[in-house]
Amino acid sequence: MHEFGIALEILKTCREAAAEFRGARISKVRIAVGELTAIEPDLLDSAWEAAIADQPEEGSKLEIEFRPAHQFCPECQAEKPRSEGSWMRLCPDCGMPLMIDGGDELDVLQLEILKEDEDE
Amino acid sequence: MSETRVLEIRRKALEANEAVARRLREGWENTLVLNLISSPGSGKTTLLEATVSRLREEYRIAVLEGDVETERDADRIRALGVPAHQILTGGACHLEAKLVEKNYREADFGDLDILFIENVGNLICPTSYDLGEDFKVALLSTAEGEDKPFKYPAIFSKAEVSIITKADLLPHLPFDVEAVREQISTLNPSGRILLTSTLSGEGIDQWCDLLREKLGDKRARSA
């Protein structure tokens, strides 16, 4: 269960990015999680809730974009779909090592901040 | 009045860890660094005891031992006359680069040929964290059962070397070595697979040869 540590890193990244907007409150965070990262999106969501409890970010939403891994066989010249839960790296048809594209993302993409106007 | 603003960030969530790992890797230009990952009880420390016993005259070796609690593993390595430093995670299930950097500095091993980092016993969490190593080594003992590579694919697909340990137990276990090799090759076509036993000595020479080869390759690259 390392999702909590990752939630804390995401929170730190968000705070750094929002630091120049003083008095702004983070309301939404959009991240990308690749399917080969061994990160479980539901657990990460729970970990986020725990990380922001009693923090200024409490109530902010974590939006998780799931990024699949694409597998391409250089021999068959074709994309080879992954079956559920399978991590095969060899082509099921010809046995050649597959080229894997994506799936390793664990990125903070976008922040939504709420800024109260100061002079009104 | 309040105003909503959208900030585009596009940063890796583990960027802080990766920055420290890059720094460590630069500092280890002439040292072969391995990150050993397995379940608790697969034989990481026992393999290291056998390894340092064979190589301690040939190379300057040190070991960073990651555990939740106790100095036991570091004591076992030190008993063989090889410097070791215990990293206590205090409950955390994996090592992070920052923790490795802090403990490596404290340990002050001096110039090294090979540094082993033994991760906390866990097949999942350590997989996400780069420690600045040259490559990860995954261990799986025959007693754990032959379905593990497919059940824990992330580590076996990322480890450059997979070691099946406790080969001496094979006569007593329904463990199909070829089936396990096939699973690992499916996950990681270019990965190396070794079968070892520290009791019979099987595979330990090949493992030590692999370390010599990898250190030689690294030195040739950085020369």
Coordinates of C-alpha atoms in Angstrom, one line a residue:
Chain A
M1 CA 0.0 0.0 0.0
H2 CA 2.2 2.8 -1.3
E3 CA -0.6 4.9 -2.7
F4 CA -0.6 7.2 0.4
G5 CA 3.0 8.2 -0.2
I6 CA 2.2 8.9 -3.8
A7 CA -0.9 11.0 -2.7
L8 CA 1.5 13.1 -0.5
E9 CA 3.9 13.6 -3.4
I10 CA 1.0 14.7 -5.6
L11 CA -0.2 17.1 -2.9
K12 CA 3.4 18.6 -2.6
T13 CA 3.6 19.1 -6.4
C14 CA 0.2 20.8 -6.4
R15 CA 1.2 23.1 -3.6
E16 CA 4.4 24.1 -5.4
A17 CA 2.5 24.9 -8.5
A18 CA -0.2 26.9 -6.7
A19 CA 2.3 28.7 -4.4
E20 CA 2.5 31.8 -6.7
F21 CA -1.3 32.4 -6.4
R22 CA -1.5 33.5 -2.9
G23 CA -4.8 32.9 -1.1
A24 CA -5.9 30.5 -3.8
R25 CA -7.5 27.2 -2.9
I26 CA -7.0 24.0 -4.8
S27 CA -10.3 22.7 -5.9
K28 CA -9.5 20.0 -8.4
V29 CA -6.4 18.0 -9.4
R30 CA -6.2 16.0 -12.6
I31 CA -3.6 13.2 -12.9
A32 CA -2.8 10.4 -15.3
V33 CA -2.1 6.9 -14.1
G34 CA -0.8 4.3 -16.5
E35 CA -1.9 0.7 -16.3
L36 CA 1.7 -0.6 -15.8
T37 CA 2.4 1.6 -12.7
A38 CA 1.1 -0.9 -10.1
I39 CA -1.0 2.0 -8.8
E40 CA -4.7 1.2 -8.0
P41 CA -6.8 4.2 -8.9
D42 CA -9.5 3.5 -6.2
L43 CA -6.8 3.2 -3.5
L44 CA -5.1 6.3 -4.7
D45 CA -8.4 8.2 -4.5
S46 CA -8.9 7.0 -0.9
A47 CA -5.3 7.9 -0.1
W48 CA -5.9 11.4 -1.5
E49 CA -8.9 11.9 0.8
A50 CA -6.7 10.9 3.7
A51 CA -3.9 13.1 2.6
I52 CA -6.0 16.3 2.4
A53 CA -8.1 15.7 5.6
D54 CA -7.8 18.8 7.8
Q55 CA -5.6 20.4 5.2
P56 CA -6.4 23.6 3.2
E57 CA -7.1 21.3 0.2
E58 CA -9.8 19.4 2.0
G59 CA -12.8 18.9 -0.3
S60 CA -10.7 19.1 -3.5
K61 CA -11.3 16.4 -6.0
L62 CA -8.8 14.1 -7.6
E63 CA -9.6 13.2 -11.2
I64 CA -7.8 10.2 -12.4
E65 CA -7.2 9.6 -16.1
F66 CA -6.5 6.0 -16.8
R67 CA -3.8 5.5 -19.5
P68 CA -3.7 2.1 -21.1
A69 CA -0.5 0.5 -22.4
H70 CA -0.4 0.0 -26.2
Q71 CA 1.4 -3.1 -27.5
F72 CA 2.6 -3.4 -31.0
C73 CA 4.1 -6.4 -32.7
P74 CA 7.0 -5.5 -35.1
E75 CA 6.7 -8.8 -36.9
C76 CA 2.9 -8.8 -37.5
Q77 CA 2.9 -5.0 -37.9
A78 CA -0.2 -4.9 -35.8
E79 CA -1.4 -3.6 -32.5
K80 CA -2.0 -6.5 -30.1
P81 CA -4.8 -5.9 -27.6
R82 CA -4.1 -6.8 -23.9
S83 CA -6.5 -9.1 -22.3
E84 CA -7.8 -8.2 -18.9
G85 CA -5.0 -8.3 -16.3
S86 CA -2.4 -9.6 -18.7
W87 CA 1.1 -8.2 -18.8
M88 CA 2.3 -10.3 -21.7
R89 CA 5.3 -8.9 -23.6
L90 CA 5.4 -11.5 -26.3
C91 CA 3.1 -11.5 -29.3
P92 CA 0.4 -14.2 -28.7
D93 CA 0.5 -14.9 -32.5
C94 CA 4.1 -15.0 -33.5
G95 CA 6.0 -15.0 -30.1
M96 CA 8.1 -11.9 -30.9
P97 CA 8.8 -9.4 -28.1
L98 CA 6.1 -6.6 -28.3
M99 CA 6.9 -2.9 -28.3
I100 CA 5.1 -1.3 -25.4
D101 CA 4.0 2.3 -25.7
G102 CA 2.7 4.2 -22.7
G103 CA 1.1 2.8 -19.5
D104 CA 3.9 4.0 -17.3
E105 CA 2.5 7.5 -16.7
L106 CA 2.1 8.8 -13.2
D107 CA 1.8 12.5 -13.9
V108 CA 0.1 15.6 -12.4
L109 CA -1.6 17.1 -15.4
Q110 CA -3.7 20.0 -14.3
L111 CA -4.8 22.0 -11.3
E112 CA -8.0 23.9 -10.8
I113 CA -7.6 26.7 -8.2
L114 CA -10.2 29.0 -6.7
K115 CA -9.0 32.5 -6.1
E116 CA -11.0 34.9 -4.0
D117 CA -10.8 38.5 -5.2
E118 CA -8.9 40.5 -2.6
D119 CA -10.1 44.1 -3.1
E120 CA -13.8 43.8 -3.0
Chain B
M1 CA -16.2 37.1 -5.9
S2 CA -14.1 34.1 -6.6
E3 CA -12.5 33.1 -9.8
T4 CA -11.5 29.6 -11.0
R5 CA -8.2 29.2 -12.8
V6 CA -6.8 26.2 -14.5
L7 CA -3.1 25.6 -14.3
E8 CA -1.4 23.2 -16.7
I9 CA 1.3 21.3 -14.9
R10 CA 2.4 18.1 -16.6
R11 CA 4.9 16.9 -14.0
K12 CA 5.7 13.4 -12.9
A13 CA 4.1 12.8 -9.5
L14 CA 7.3 11.1 -8.3
E15 CA 9.5 13.8 -9.8
A16 CA 11.1 14.6 -6.4
N17 CA 12.1 11.0 -6.0
E18 CA 13.4 10.8 -9.5
A19 CA 15.5 13.9 -9.1
V20 CA 17.3 12.4 -6.1
A21 CA 17.7 9.1 -8.0
R22 CA 19.3 10.9 -10.9
R23 CA 21.7 12.6 -8.5
L24 CA 22.6 9.3 -6.9
R25 CA 23.2 7.7 -10.3
E26 CA 25.6 10.4 -11.3
G27 CA 27.6 9.9 -8.1
W28 CA 27.7 6.2 -8.7
E29 CA 29.4 6.5 -12.1
N30 CA 32.0 3.8 -11.2
T31 CA 30.0 1.6 -8.9
L32 CA 27.6 -1.1 -9.9
V33 CA 24.4 -0.6 -7.9
L34 CA 21.7 -3.2 -7.6
N35 CA 18.2 -2.9 -6.0
L36 CA 17.1 -6.3 -4.7
I37 CA 13.4 -6.8 -4.5
S38 CA 11.4 -9.8 -3.3
S39 CA 8.8 -11.0 -0.8
P40 CA 10.0 -11.3 2.8
G41 CA 11.8 -14.6 3.2
S42 CA 12.8 -15.2 -0.4
G43 CA 16.5 -15.2 0.5
K44 CA 17.8 -11.7 -0.4
T45 CA 20.1 -11.5 2.6
T46 CA 21.2 -15.1 2.3
L47 CA 22.1 -14.6 -1.3
L48 CA 24.0 -11.5 -0.4
E49 CA 25.9 -13.4 2.3
A50 CA 26.9 -16.0 -0.3
T51 CA 27.8 -13.3 -2.9
V52 CA 29.9 -11.1 -0.7
S53 CA 31.7 -14.2 0.7
R54 CA 32.8 -15.0 -2.8
L55 CA 33.5 -11.5 -4.1
R56 CA 34.9 -9.6 -1.0
E57 CA 38.5 -10.3 -1.9
E58 CA 38.0 -9.2 -5.5
Y59 CA 35.9 -6.1 -5.1
R60 CA 35.1 -3.3 -2.7
I61 CA 31.5 -4.1 -1.7
A62 CA 29.0 -2.6 0.6
V63 CA 25.4 -3.3 1.4
L64 CA 22.5 -1.0 2.3
E65 CA 19.9 -3.1 4.1
G66 CA 16.3 -1.9 4.1
D67 CA 14.0 -3.2 6.8
V68 CA 11.0 -2.0 8.8
E69 CA 12.8 -2.8 12.0
T70 CA 16.0 -4.4 13.5
E71 CA 19.7 -4.3 12.6
R72 CA 19.7 -8.1 12.0
D73 CA 20.4 -8.1 8.2
A74 CA 23.2 -5.5 8.4
D75 CA 24.7 -7.5 11.3
R76 CA 24.7 -10.7 9.1
I77 CA 26.7 -8.9 6.4
R78 CA 29.1 -7.2 8.8
A79 CA 29.8 -10.6 10.3
L80 CA 31.4 -11.5 7.0
G81 CA 33.8 -8.5 7.2
V82 CA 31.8 -6.4 4.6
P83 CA 30.5 -3.0 5.5
A84 CA 26.8 -2.7 5.8
H85 CA 24.4 0.0 6.9
Q86 CA 20.8 -0.6 8.1
I87 CA 18.1 1.6 6.8
L88 CA 15.1 1.4 9.1
T89 CA 11.9 2.6 7.4
G90 CA 9.8 2.6 10.6
G91 CA 6.8 0.9 9.0
A92 CA 7.1 2.1 5.4
C93 CA 6.8 -0.7 2.8
H94 CA 9.6 0.4 0.4
L95 CA 12.7 2.5 0.1
E96 CA 12.8 5.9 -1.5
A97 CA 15.7 7.6 -3.1
K98 CA 15.9 10.3 -0.4
L99 CA 16.2 7.6 2.3
V100 CA 18.9 5.9 0.4
E101 CA 20.8 9.1 -0.1
K102 CA 20.7 10.0 3.6
N103 CA 21.8 6.6 4.7
Y104 CA 24.4 6.2 2.0
R105 CA 26.0 9.5 3.2
E106 CA 25.8 8.4 6.9
A107 CA 27.4 5.0 6.0
D108 CA 30.4 6.7 4.4
F109 CA 31.5 3.5 2.6
G110 CA 34.2 5.3 0.5
D111 CA 34.9 4.2 -3.1
L112 CA 33.0 1.0 -4.0
D113 CA 32.9 -1.4 -6.9
I114 CA 29.5 -2.9 -6.0
L115 CA 26.8 -1.5 -3.8
F116 CA 23.8 -3.8 -3.0
I117 CA 20.6 -2.1 -1.9
E118 CA 18.3 -4.7 -0.3
N119 CA 14.8 -3.3 -0.4
V120 CA 12.1 -4.0 2.2
G121 CA 10.5 -7.4 1.6
N122 CA 7.6 -6.6 -0.6
L123 CA 6.8 -7.5 -4.2
I124 CA 4.7 -4.4 -5.0
C125 CA 5.5 -1.1 -3.5
P126 CA 9.3 -0.9 -4.1
T127 CA 8.6 -1.3 -7.9
S128 CA 7.6 2.3 -8.3
Y129 CA 10.6 3.9 -6.8
D130 CA 13.9 4.5 -8.6
L131 CA 16.8 4.4 -6.1
G132 CA 19.5 5.4 -8.6
E133 CA 20.4 1.7 -9.2
D134 CA 21.8 0.3 -12.4
F135 CA 19.1 -2.4 -12.4
K136 CA 16.6 -4.1 -10.3
V137 CA 16.9 -7.8 -9.3
A138 CA 13.8 -9.7 -8.5
L139 CA 14.0 -12.8 -6.3
L140 CA 11.4 -15.6 -6.1
S141 CA 11.9 -18.6 -3.9
T142 CA 10.7 -22.0 -5.0
A143 CA 8.6 -22.3 -1.8
E144 CA 6.5 -19.3 -2.8
G145 CA 4.8 -21.1 -5.6
E146 CA 5.1 -21.0 -9.4
D147 CA 2.3 -18.5 -10.1
K148 CA 4.0 -15.5 -8.7
P149 CA 5.4 -13.8 -11.8
F150 CA 2.0 -13.5 -13.3
K151 CA 0.4 -12.5 -10.0
Y152 CA 3.0 -9.7 -9.4
P153 CA 3.9 -8.7 -13.0
A154 CA 5.2 -5.2 -12.4
I155 CA 8.4 -6.2 -10.6
F156 CA 9.2 -9.2 -12.9
S157 CA 8.7 -7.0 -16.0
K158 CA 11.0 -4.3 -14.7
A159 CA 13.8 -6.4 -13.2
E160 CA 16.7 -6.9 -15.5
V161 CA 17.6 -10.1 -13.6
S162 CA 15.2 -12.5 -12.0
I163 CA 16.6 -15.1 -9.6
I164 CA 14.7 -18.2 -8.6
T165 CA 16.1 -19.1 -5.1
K166 CA 16.1 -22.2 -2.9
A167 CA 16.6 -24.5 -5.8
D168 CA 17.6 -27.2 -3.3
L169 CA 13.9 -27.5 -2.3
L170 CA 12.8 -28.5 -5.8
P171 CA 12.6 -32.2 -5.1
H172 CA 10.0 -31.5 -2.4
L173 CA 7.8 -29.0 -4.2
P174 CA 5.4 -28.9 -7.1
F175 CA 7.3 -26.1 -8.7
D176 CA 7.8 -26.2 -12.5
V177 CA 11.0 -24.1 -13.1
E178 CA 10.4 -24.1 -16.9
A179 CA 6.9 -22.7 -16.4
V180 CA 8.2 -20.0 -14.2
R181 CA 11.0 -19.1 -16.7
E182 CA 8.4 -18.9 -19.4
Q183 CA 6.2 -16.6 -17.3
I184 CA 9.1 -14.3 -16.6
S185 CA 10.2 -14.3 -20.3
T186 CA 6.7 -13.4 -21.3
L187 CA 6.7 -10.4 -19.0
N188 CA 10.3 -9.5 -19.8
P189 CA 11.7 -10.9 -23.0
S190 CA 15.2 -9.4 -22.5
G191 CA 15.5 -10.2 -18.8
R192 CA 18.1 -12.7 -17.5
I193 CA 16.9 -15.6 -15.3
L194 CA 19.0 -17.5 -12.8
L195 CA 18.3 -20.6 -10.6
T196 CA 20.3 -20.6 -7.4
S197 CA 20.7 -22.4 -4.1
T198 CA 22.9 -21.0 -1.4
L199 CA 22.9 -24.5 0.3
S200 CA 24.1 -26.5 -2.7
G201 CA 26.0 -23.5 -4.3
E202 CA 24.0 -24.0 -7.6
G203 CA 23.9 -20.9 -9.8
I204 CA 26.1 -18.8 -7.5
D205 CA 29.0 -18.8 -9.9
Q206 CA 26.8 -17.7 -12.7
W207 CA 25.4 -14.9 -10.5
C208 CA 28.9 -13.7 -9.6
D209 CA 29.9 -13.9 -13.2
L210 CA 26.9 -11.8 -14.1
L211 CA 28.0 -9.1 -11.6
R212 CA 31.5 -9.1 -13.0
E213 CA 30.1 -8.7 -16.5
K214 CA 27.8 -5.9 -15.5
L215 CA 30.5 -4.0 -13.6
G216 CA 32.8 -4.5 -16.6
D217 CA 30.2 -3.2 -19.0
K218 CA 29.5 -0.1 -16.8
R219 CA 33.2 0.7 -16.5
A220 CA 33.7 0.3 -20.2
R221 CA 30.7 2.7 -20.9
S222 CA 31.9 5.4 -18.5
A223 CA 35.6 5.2 -19.5

